[in-house]
Amino acid sequence: MTSTMTKTQPDATADDPFLWLEDRNGKEALDWVHRQNALTVAELQGDPSYQATFETALDLMTAEDNMPVGAALAGYVYNFWQDKTNALGLWRRTPVASYKAEKPQWETIIDFDQLSAKEGIKWVFGGASRLYPDFNRCLLYMSPDGGDASEMREFDIATKSFVEDGFRAPASKSGFSWLDKDTVLVSAAFGEEDKTQSGYPRVIKLWRRGTKLDDATPIFEGEKQHLAVSGGVEYDGDKRHVLLGKTLDFFTSHSFLRLDSGENRRIPLPDDATDTAIFKGQLVFGVRSPWTAPDGTQCLPDGLYSVDFDRWIDTGEFGPFKTVLAPAHRVSIAGLARTQDRLFINLMDNVRGKVIACDRTASGWSLKPVALPDNGNVGISHAEHFGSSVSFSFTDFLTPSSIIWSDDDGETLATVKSQPARFDASPYVSEQFEARSKDGTMIPYFVVRRRDQKGPVPALLYGYGGFEVPLLPGYAGIRGKLWLDKGNAYVQANIRGGGEFGPAWHQAALKGKRQNAFDDFAAVAEDVVKRGITTAAQLGIQGGSNG
């Protein structure tokens, strides 16, 4: 590969013969990528089993009995659906009772294949901002090419039509959210003066109905070197909070509350605050590094804390800080969600999911676990902000995904949807092991293989290790059908750089410590060989996006 790269690049320097690859949109770099892709495609498609394998994978990905996942709002469950007939997808809804039935009766809101055929553009649905309190009006995002830039149009769900002379903006990386029915918050990224160096919004503007987008009023700005700014509205009961933010980089930001006076008051949390929520007058938050609150409370990573937000709005000062959830060894926070009356904390306990339900009363915080299955990947599928419905997803390597639903804030649970099994899981076992990395850190990993395995078999080792994203157990029919069913093993490594054990696990593979992630991956590879699961010659490795 080295000789191919250097021979074809006359501008390569002696110091760095691959410097031309830094210009990722340059002709030389792209031509080289296309040549490597052609080699790979030829190798793959030259395999006699390629076509049958491809068609099996396609059938599984587009099966019409795939489980529809949705979120409840005002009596309906909304879902985006793609299959062989609807390649670009349907945005649709059904009443909650219908969703729980074996065959829901879906009402199509937008058919993107029909819209694309009508307008001659392959529109890719990018989501919608809904207008409180009836949620029928939307600011709809549609990408003309599937990229980051989306066109925005105002849409009426009740009439299933775009609003004539409604809000509309050309494709860009801008963001839009409702302030009220006649005013939109625009996180603008149109002209160069609106953009950060990263190409994301730098300015937030108020855009009033009936006026031109160019005439929108700026109310908030970030610096050119910041990653982005963003704005939106959050409701806590009947209280409306207009929140504005400057994202300095991937993991640090400054948050502001826009007061009725027009002042943008900074919320005095640390720059690396995370897992924030406003719930029953409390500002709930976590931290990525230790922080001493103004009252002396020690806030630690993987813990959750709260302070009286309503008091701060009135006085400009924080009162006493409270611990909602204390940190625990190898337990990290995967996310927060809230219904009208409950706050839910999604935890990972040694890479296995749990959910804690929290309530806030006059006497303080009360916590109790939600009675969900153990030893798998548990997530919060949706939480109805203005209601009491909440649903949870459950899966592991050998168990198809299911949706567990509650209409009463997690008290009563029922499995309402399950993904059909795509392969016979009975011959297989999922195990968790640990490997000792070069610096002595124990790295957990999962192995999925036949329970009657007698000797080494081909194994695929997958890792990620980036952006504080955890790599969790998950069912994959394609993996089972096309890999496990051939007698092979699958290995998933929870290397540093990811978010399996909170911010510290991520920070342990940043910048000068990046080598730790590669050492962790190598340690897992050596460990599966040592255990006799596979051999070096039979081990393949895979990763993507994060290098």
Coordinates of C-alpha atoms in Angstrom, one line a residue:
M1 CA 0.0 0.0 0.0
T2 CA 2.9 2.4 0.9
S3 CA 4.4 2.0 -2.6
T4 CA 1.1 2.6 -4.3
M5 CA 0.6 5.8 -2.3
T6 CA 4.1 7.3 -2.8
K7 CA 4.5 6.3 -6.5
T8 CA 1.3 8.1 -7.5
Q9 CA 1.9 11.3 -5.6
P10 CA 4.6 13.6 -7.1
D11 CA 4.1 16.2 -4.3
A12 CA 4.9 13.9 -1.4
T13 CA 7.6 15.2 0.9
A14 CA 10.5 13.3 2.4
D15 CA 9.3 14.3 5.9
D16 CA 5.8 13.0 5.4
P17 CA 5.1 11.1 2.2
F18 CA 1.4 10.9 3.0
L19 CA 0.8 14.6 3.6
W20 CA -1.4 14.8 0.5
L21 CA -4.0 12.7 2.3
E22 CA -4.7 15.7 4.6
D23 CA -6.6 17.4 1.8
R24 CA -9.6 15.1 2.2
N25 CA -11.5 16.7 -0.7
G26 CA -8.4 16.9 -3.0
K27 CA -8.4 15.1 -6.3
E28 CA -5.3 13.0 -5.5
A29 CA -6.7 11.8 -2.2
L30 CA -10.1 11.0 -3.6
D31 CA -8.7 9.3 -6.6
W32 CA -6.6 7.0 -4.3
V33 CA -9.7 6.2 -2.2
H34 CA -11.7 5.3 -5.3
R35 CA -8.9 3.0 -6.4
Q36 CA -8.8 1.3 -3.0
N37 CA -12.6 0.9 -3.0
A38 CA -12.5 -0.7 -6.4
L39 CA -10.0 -3.2 -5.2
T40 CA -12.1 -4.0 -2.1
V41 CA -15.4 -4.3 -4.1
A42 CA -13.7 -6.6 -6.7
E43 CA -12.4 -8.8 -3.9
L44 CA -15.8 -9.0 -2.1
Q45 CA -17.9 -9.5 -5.3
G46 CA -15.5 -12.0 -6.6
D47 CA -16.4 -14.4 -3.8
P48 CA -18.9 -17.0 -5.1
S49 CA -21.1 -16.6 -2.1
Y50 CA -21.3 -12.8 -2.4
Q51 CA -24.6 -12.4 -4.2
A52 CA -26.5 -14.8 -2.0
T53 CA -25.0 -13.2 1.1
F54 CA -25.9 -9.7 -0.1
E55 CA -29.5 -10.7 -0.8
T56 CA -29.9 -12.3 2.6
A57 CA -28.6 -9.2 4.3
L58 CA -30.9 -7.0 2.2
D59 CA -33.9 -9.1 3.0
L60 CA -33.2 -8.9 6.8
M61 CA -32.7 -5.1 6.7
T62 CA -35.9 -4.4 4.8
A63 CA -38.1 -7.1 6.3
E64 CA -41.7 -5.9 6.7
D65 CA -42.0 -7.6 10.1
N66 CA -39.2 -5.5 11.6
M67 CA -40.3 -4.0 14.9
P68 CA -41.6 -0.4 14.6
V69 CA -40.1 1.8 17.3
G70 CA -42.0 5.0 18.2
A71 CA -42.5 7.8 20.6
A72 CA -45.9 8.7 22.2
L73 CA -47.2 12.3 22.1
A74 CA -50.7 13.5 22.8
G75 CA -52.3 10.1 22.3
Y76 CA -50.4 9.0 19.2
V77 CA -47.3 7.0 18.6
Y78 CA -45.1 8.4 15.8
N79 CA -42.8 6.3 13.8
F80 CA -40.5 6.6 10.7
W81 CA -40.6 3.5 8.6
Q82 CA -38.6 2.2 5.6
D83 CA -38.9 -1.1 3.7
K84 CA -38.5 -2.4 0.1
T85 CA -41.6 -0.5 -1.1
N86 CA -40.8 2.7 0.9
A87 CA -37.1 3.2 0.4
L88 CA -37.1 6.8 1.4
G89 CA -39.7 6.1 4.1
L90 CA -43.0 7.0 5.7
W91 CA -43.5 9.3 8.6
R92 CA -46.6 7.9 10.2
R93 CA -48.6 7.6 13.4
T94 CA -51.2 5.4 15.2
P95 CA -53.1 5.8 18.4
V96 CA -51.3 4.4 21.5
A97 CA -53.8 1.5 21.8
S98 CA -53.4 0.6 18.2
Y99 CA -49.6 0.6 18.5
K100 CA -49.8 -2.0 21.3
A101 CA -51.9 -4.3 19.1
E102 CA -50.3 -7.0 17.0
K103 CA -51.0 -5.2 13.7
P104 CA -51.2 -1.4 14.3
Q105 CA -53.3 0.7 11.9
W106 CA -50.9 3.3 10.7
E107 CA -51.9 6.7 9.3
T108 CA -49.3 8.1 6.9
I109 CA -48.4 11.7 7.5
I110 CA -45.8 12.0 4.7
D111 CA -44.7 9.5 2.1
F112 CA -41.2 10.6 1.2
D113 CA -41.0 8.4 -1.9
Q114 CA -44.1 10.1 -3.3
L115 CA -42.9 13.6 -2.3
S116 CA -39.5 12.9 -3.9
A117 CA -41.1 11.7 -7.1
K118 CA -43.3 14.7 -7.3
E119 CA -40.5 17.2 -6.7
G120 CA -37.7 15.4 -8.4
I121 CA -35.5 15.4 -5.3
K122 CA -34.7 12.4 -3.2
W123 CA -35.7 13.9 0.2
V124 CA -34.3 12.2 3.3
F125 CA -36.4 12.8 6.5
G126 CA -34.3 14.6 9.2
G127 CA -36.9 15.0 12.0
A128 CA -39.4 17.7 13.0
S129 CA -39.7 20.3 15.7
R130 CA -43.3 20.2 17.1
L131 CA -45.3 23.2 18.3
Y132 CA -46.6 23.2 21.9
P133 CA -49.4 22.6 23.1
D134 CA -51.3 20.8 20.3
F135 CA -48.2 19.6 18.4
N136 CA -49.9 19.7 15.0
R137 CA -47.6 22.3 13.5
C138 CA -44.0 21.2 12.6
L139 CA -40.8 22.6 11.4
L140 CA -39.8 19.7 9.1
Y141 CA -36.2 18.9 8.2
M142 CA -35.5 17.3 4.8
S143 CA -32.0 16.7 3.4
P144 CA -31.8 16.7 -0.4
D145 CA -28.8 14.3 -0.4
G146 CA -28.8 12.6 3.0
G147 CA -26.1 14.9 4.3
D148 CA -25.9 17.3 7.3
A149 CA -27.6 20.2 5.4
S150 CA -31.4 20.1 5.5
E151 CA -34.2 22.3 4.0
M152 CA -36.8 23.4 6.5
R153 CA -40.5 23.7 5.8
E154 CA -43.5 24.3 8.0
F155 CA -46.0 21.4 7.9
D156 CA -49.5 20.8 9.3
I157 CA -50.1 17.2 10.5
A158 CA -53.9 17.7 10.7
T159 CA -54.1 18.6 7.0
K160 CA -51.0 16.6 6.0
S161 CA -49.7 19.5 3.9
F162 CA -47.0 22.1 3.9
V163 CA -48.3 25.4 5.2
E164 CA -48.8 27.9 2.4
D165 CA -46.6 31.0 3.0
G166 CA -45.3 29.3 6.2
F167 CA -41.8 29.2 7.6
R168 CA -39.3 27.9 5.0
A169 CA -35.5 27.9 4.7
P170 CA -33.1 26.6 2.1
A171 CA -30.8 23.6 2.8
S172 CA -28.1 24.4 5.4
K173 CA -26.7 23.1 8.7
S174 CA -29.0 25.6 10.6
G175 CA -31.4 24.6 13.4
F176 CA -35.0 25.7 14.0
S177 CA -37.3 25.4 17.0
W178 CA -40.6 27.0 17.9
L179 CA -40.7 29.9 20.4
D180 CA -44.4 30.4 19.8
K181 CA -46.8 29.9 16.9
D182 CA -45.5 33.0 15.1
T183 CA -41.9 33.0 16.2
V184 CA -39.0 30.6 15.4
L185 CA -35.6 30.4 17.0
V186 CA -33.0 30.1 14.2
S187 CA -29.6 28.7 14.9
A188 CA -28.2 30.2 11.7
A189 CA -25.5 28.7 9.4
F190 CA -26.3 30.3 6.0
G191 CA -23.7 32.8 5.0
E192 CA -20.1 32.6 6.1
E193 CA -20.7 35.3 8.7
D194 CA -23.2 33.0 10.4
K195 CA -21.0 30.0 10.5
T196 CA -18.3 28.8 12.9
Q197 CA -15.0 27.4 11.5
S198 CA -16.6 24.0 11.6
G199 CA -19.5 25.1 9.4
Y200 CA -22.1 25.0 12.1
P201 CA -24.4 27.8 13.5
R202 CA -22.7 30.7 15.2
V203 CA -25.6 33.1 15.6
I204 CA -29.1 32.6 17.0
K205 CA -31.9 34.8 15.6
L206 CA -35.6 35.4 16.2
W207 CA -37.6 35.0 13.0
R208 CA -41.2 36.3 13.1
R209 CA -44.0 35.1 10.8
G210 CA -44.5 37.1 7.7
T211 CA -40.9 38.5 7.7
K212 CA -37.9 37.5 5.6
L213 CA -35.4 35.1 7.1
D214 CA -32.7 37.7 6.2
D215 CA -34.4 40.1 8.5
A216 CA -34.4 37.8 11.6
T217 CA -33.2 39.5 14.7
P218 CA -29.9 38.3 16.2
I219 CA -30.2 37.6 20.0
F220 CA -27.1 35.4 20.7
E221 CA -23.6 34.8 19.2
G222 CA -20.8 32.4 19.6
E223 CA -17.2 32.8 18.6
K224 CA -15.9 31.8 15.2
Q225 CA -13.6 29.1 16.8
H226 CA -16.5 27.6 18.7
L227 CA -18.1 24.4 17.4
A228 CA -21.7 25.6 17.3
V229 CA -24.5 27.5 19.0
S230 CA -28.0 26.2 19.6
G231 CA -31.3 27.3 21.0
G232 CA -34.6 25.8 22.1
V233 CA -37.5 25.8 24.5
E234 CA -37.9 23.4 27.4
Y235 CA -41.0 23.1 29.5
D236 CA -41.1 22.2 33.1
G237 CA -44.8 21.7 33.8
D238 CA -46.4 25.0 32.6
K239 CA -43.1 26.9 32.9
R240 CA -41.4 27.7 29.6
H241 CA -37.6 28.1 29.6
V242 CA -35.7 29.5 26.5
L243 CA -32.3 27.9 26.6
L244 CA -29.3 29.0 24.5
G245 CA -25.9 27.3 24.3
K246 CA -22.4 27.7 23.0
T247 CA -20.7 24.4 22.3
L248 CA -17.0 25.1 22.6
D249 CA -15.9 21.6 21.5
F250 CA -17.3 18.1 21.7
F251 CA -17.4 18.0 25.5
T252 CA -17.5 21.6 26.8
S253 CA -20.2 24.2 26.5
H254 CA -21.7 27.3 28.1
S255 CA -25.5 27.3 28.7
F256 CA -27.7 30.4 29.1
L257 CA -31.3 31.1 30.1
R258 CA -33.0 33.9 28.1
L259 CA -34.9 36.0 30.6
D260 CA -38.2 37.8 29.8
S261 CA -36.1 41.0 30.0
G262 CA -34.1 39.9 27.0
E263 CA -31.0 39.2 29.1
N264 CA -29.1 36.0 28.3
R265 CA -27.9 34.9 31.7
R266 CA -25.3 32.2 31.9
I267 CA -26.1 29.2 34.0
P268 CA -23.0 28.8 36.3
L269 CA -22.3 25.1 35.8
P270 CA -18.8 23.8 34.9
D271 CA -17.9 23.8 31.2
D272 CA -18.0 20.0 31.1
A273 CA -21.4 19.6 32.7
T274 CA -23.3 16.7 31.2
D275 CA -26.6 14.8 31.5
T276 CA -28.6 17.9 32.3
A277 CA -32.4 18.1 32.8
I278 CA -34.9 20.5 34.3
F279 CA -37.4 18.7 36.5
K280 CA -39.9 20.1 39.0
G281 CA -38.0 23.3 39.4
Q282 CA -34.6 21.5 39.8
L283 CA -31.7 21.7 37.5
V284 CA -30.2 18.2 37.4
F285 CA -26.7 17.7 36.0
G286 CA -23.6 15.5 36.0
V287 CA -19.9 16.4 35.5
R288 CA -17.1 15.0 33.4
S289 CA -14.4 16.0 35.9
P290 CA -14.6 16.7 39.7
W291 CA -16.2 20.1 40.5
T292 CA -16.7 21.9 43.8
A293 CA -20.1 23.6 43.9
P294 CA -20.5 27.1 45.4
D295 CA -21.8 25.6 48.6
G296 CA -18.8 23.2 48.9
T297 CA -20.6 20.1 47.6
Q298 CA -18.1 17.8 45.8
C299 CA -19.6 16.8 42.5
L300 CA -17.9 13.7 40.9
P301 CA -18.0 12.1 37.5
D302 CA -20.7 9.4 37.1
G303 CA -22.8 11.0 39.9
L304 CA -25.9 13.1 39.4
Y305 CA -26.6 16.3 41.3
S306 CA -29.4 19.0 41.5
V307 CA -29.9 22.6 42.5
D308 CA -33.0 24.8 42.8
F309 CA -33.4 26.3 39.3
D310 CA -36.5 28.4 40.1
R311 CA -34.6 30.1 42.9
W312 CA -31.7 30.8 40.7
I313 CA -34.0 32.4 38.1
D314 CA -35.5 34.7 40.8
T315 CA -32.3 35.6 42.7
G316 CA -29.4 34.9 40.3
E317 CA -27.8 32.7 43.0
F318 CA -27.6 29.0 43.4
G319 CA -28.9 27.5 46.7
P320 CA -27.7 24.2 48.3
F321 CA -26.7 21.4 45.9
K322 CA -28.1 17.9 46.5
T323 CA -26.8 14.5 45.4
V324 CA -29.4 12.6 43.4
L325 CA -27.2 9.6 42.6
A326 CA -23.8 8.9 44.1
P327 CA -21.0 7.5 41.8
A328 CA -20.3 3.7 42.0
H329 CA -17.5 1.6 40.7
R330 CA -17.9 0.8 37.0
V331 CA -21.4 2.3 36.9
S332 CA -21.9 5.2 34.5
I333 CA -24.9 7.3 33.4
A334 CA -26.1 6.5 29.9
G335 CA -28.7 9.2 29.7
L336 CA -31.7 11.0 31.3
A337 CA -35.3 11.2 30.2
R338 CA -38.4 12.6 31.9
T339 CA -42.2 12.3 31.8
Q340 CA -44.4 14.9 33.3
D341 CA -43.9 13.5 36.8
R342 CA -40.9 11.2 36.8
L343 CA -37.2 11.5 35.9
F344 CA -35.6 8.3 34.6
I345 CA -31.8 7.6 34.8
N346 CA -30.4 5.1 32.3
L347 CA -27.4 3.4 33.9
M348 CA -24.7 1.0 32.7
D349 CA -23.4 -1.3 35.3
N350 CA -20.3 -3.1 33.9
V351 CA -21.8 -2.6 30.4
R352 CA -25.2 -3.9 31.4
G353 CA -28.3 -1.7 31.4
K354 CA -30.5 -0.5 34.3
V355 CA -33.1 2.2 34.7
I356 CA -33.8 4.1 37.9
A357 CA -37.0 6.1 38.4
C358 CA -36.7 9.4 40.4
D359 CA -39.3 11.6 42.0
R360 CA -38.9 14.9 43.6
T361 CA -41.1 15.8 46.6
A362 CA -41.0 18.4 49.4
S363 CA -38.7 16.0 51.4
G364 CA -36.2 15.6 48.6
W365 CA -35.4 12.9 46.0
S366 CA -36.7 9.3 46.0
L367 CA -35.2 6.6 43.8
K368 CA -36.2 3.1 42.9
P369 CA -35.2 0.7 40.1
V370 CA -37.6 0.0 37.2
A371 CA -38.4 -3.7 37.1
L372 CA -36.7 -4.5 33.7
P373 CA -34.8 -7.6 32.6
D374 CA -31.2 -8.0 33.9
N375 CA -28.0 -8.8 32.0
G376 CA -28.7 -7.1 28.8
N377 CA -28.8 -3.7 27.0
V378 CA -31.6 -1.7 28.5
G379 CA -32.4 1.8 27.0
I380 CA -35.1 4.4 27.4
S381 CA -37.0 4.2 24.1
H382 CA -39.2 7.2 24.8
A383 CA -40.6 9.3 27.6
E384 CA -43.6 11.5 27.1
H385 CA -42.6 14.9 28.3
F386 CA -46.2 16.1 28.7
G387 CA -47.7 12.8 29.8
S388 CA -47.0 9.6 31.8
S389 CA -46.1 7.1 29.1
V390 CA -42.6 5.7 28.9
S391 CA -41.1 2.8 27.0
F392 CA -37.9 0.8 27.3
S393 CA -35.9 -1.2 24.9
F394 CA -34.2 -4.5 25.8
T395 CA -31.8 -6.6 23.8
D396 CA -28.6 -8.6 24.0
F397 CA -26.5 -10.5 21.5
L398 CA -28.9 -13.4 21.3
T399 CA -32.2 -11.8 22.2
P400 CA -34.2 -9.9 19.6
S401 CA -35.0 -6.3 20.6
S402 CA -38.3 -5.7 22.5
I403 CA -40.3 -2.7 23.6
I404 CA -41.5 -2.7 27.2
W405 CA -44.3 -0.1 27.7
S406 CA -45.7 1.7 30.6
D407 CA -48.6 4.2 30.8
D408 CA -48.0 5.0 34.4
D409 CA -44.5 6.3 34.7
G410 CA -42.8 2.9 34.8
E411 CA -45.0 1.3 37.5
T412 CA -46.8 -1.2 35.3
L413 CA -44.8 -2.8 32.5
A414 CA -45.8 -4.8 29.5
T415 CA -43.9 -6.0 26.5
V416 CA -45.8 -4.6 23.5
K417 CA -43.4 -5.3 20.6
S418 CA -40.7 -7.9 19.9
Q419 CA -38.4 -8.2 16.9
P420 CA -38.8 -11.6 15.2
A421 CA -35.8 -13.9 15.7
R422 CA -33.6 -13.9 12.6
F423 CA -31.6 -17.0 13.5
D424 CA -31.7 -19.9 16.0
A425 CA -29.9 -18.6 19.1
S426 CA -30.2 -21.8 21.1
P427 CA -26.8 -23.3 20.1
Y428 CA -24.9 -20.1 21.2
V429 CA -23.7 -18.5 24.4
S430 CA -22.8 -14.9 25.2
E431 CA -20.0 -14.5 27.7
Q432 CA -18.2 -11.5 29.3
F433 CA -14.4 -11.7 29.9
E434 CA -11.7 -9.2 30.8
A435 CA -8.2 -8.7 29.3
R436 CA -5.3 -7.0 31.0
S437 CA -4.1 -4.0 28.9
K438 CA -0.4 -3.0 28.6
D439 CA -0.7 -0.6 31.6
G440 CA -2.6 -3.1 33.7
T441 CA -6.1 -1.8 33.2
M442 CA -8.7 -4.5 32.9
I443 CA -10.7 -4.3 29.6
P444 CA -14.1 -6.0 29.5
Y445 CA -15.2 -7.7 26.3
F446 CA -18.0 -10.0 25.1
V447 CA -17.7 -13.2 23.1
V448 CA -20.7 -14.8 21.3
R449 CA -20.0 -18.4 20.1
R450 CA -21.4 -21.9 20.0
R451 CA -21.7 -23.3 23.5
D452 CA -20.3 -26.7 22.2
Q453 CA -17.2 -25.1 20.6
K454 CA -14.3 -27.7 20.7
G455 CA -11.4 -25.7 19.4
P456 CA -10.4 -22.4 17.8
V457 CA -12.7 -21.0 15.2
P458 CA -12.7 -17.9 12.9
A459 CA -13.5 -14.8 15.0
L460 CA -14.4 -11.2 14.2
L461 CA -13.2 -8.6 16.8
Y462 CA -15.0 -5.3 16.8
G463 CA -14.1 -2.1 18.7
Y464 CA -14.9 1.6 18.7
G465 CA -13.4 3.6 21.6
G466 CA -14.4 7.2 20.9
F467 CA -16.5 10.2 21.7
E468 CA -17.7 8.8 25.0
V469 CA -20.0 6.4 23.1
P470 CA -20.4 3.0 24.8
L471 CA -20.4 -0.2 22.8
L472 CA -23.3 -2.3 24.2
P473 CA -24.6 -5.8 23.6
G474 CA -27.1 -5.8 20.7
Y475 CA -29.0 -8.3 18.6
A476 CA -28.1 -8.4 14.9
G477 CA -29.8 -10.9 12.6
I478 CA -27.2 -10.4 9.9
R479 CA -24.4 -11.2 12.3
G480 CA -26.2 -14.3 13.5
K481 CA -27.3 -15.5 10.0
L482 CA -24.2 -14.8 8.1
W483 CA -21.4 -15.2 10.7
L484 CA -22.4 -17.2 13.8
D485 CA -24.4 -19.8 11.8
K486 CA -21.2 -20.7 10.0
G487 CA -19.7 -21.7 13.3
N488 CA -17.7 -18.5 13.8
A489 CA -17.3 -16.3 16.9
Y490 CA -18.0 -12.6 17.4
V491 CA -16.0 -10.5 19.9
Q492 CA -16.9 -7.0 21.1
A493 CA -14.3 -5.0 23.0
N494 CA -15.1 -2.2 25.4
I495 CA -11.9 -0.3 24.9
R496 CA -11.0 3.0 26.4
G497 CA -12.1 6.2 24.6
G498 CA -15.7 5.1 24.7
G499 CA -18.3 5.8 27.3
E500 CA -18.7 2.4 29.0
F501 CA -17.5 3.6 32.4
G502 CA -18.2 7.3 32.1
P503 CA -16.0 10.3 31.3
A504 CA -12.8 8.9 32.8
W505 CA -13.0 5.9 30.5
H506 CA -13.2 8.2 27.6
Q507 CA -10.5 10.6 28.8
A508 CA -8.1 7.8 29.3
A509 CA -7.6 7.5 25.5
L510 CA -7.5 11.1 24.5
K511 CA -4.6 13.0 22.8
G512 CA -1.3 11.8 24.2
K513 CA -3.1 8.8 25.8
R514 CA -4.6 7.6 22.5
Q515 CA -2.3 4.6 22.3
N516 CA -4.3 3.1 25.2
A517 CA -7.2 2.4 22.9
F518 CA -5.0 0.4 20.5
D519 CA -3.3 -1.4 23.4
D520 CA -6.7 -2.3 24.8
F521 CA -7.8 -3.7 21.4
A522 CA -4.6 -5.7 21.1
A523 CA -4.9 -7.0 24.6
V524 CA -8.4 -8.4 23.8
A525 CA -7.1 -9.9 20.6
E526 CA -4.3 -11.7 22.6
D527 CA -6.7 -12.8 25.3
V528 CA -9.2 -14.5 22.9
V529 CA -6.3 -16.4 21.4
K530 CA -4.9 -17.3 24.8
R531 CA -8.4 -18.7 25.8
G532 CA -8.4 -20.9 22.7
I533 CA -11.4 -19.2 21.2
T534 CA -9.5 -18.4 18.0
T535 CA -6.0 -18.2 16.6
A536 CA -4.1 -15.2 15.3
A537 CA -4.5 -16.6 11.8
Q538 CA -8.2 -16.9 12.2
L539 CA -8.8 -13.5 13.8
G540 CA -10.3 -10.6 11.8
I541 CA -10.7 -7.1 13.2
Q542 CA -13.2 -4.4 12.3
G543 CA -13.8 -0.7 13.3
G544 CA -15.2 2.3 11.7
S545 CA -15.5 6.1 11.8
N546 CA -13.2 6.6 14.8
G547 CA -10.1 5.5 13.0

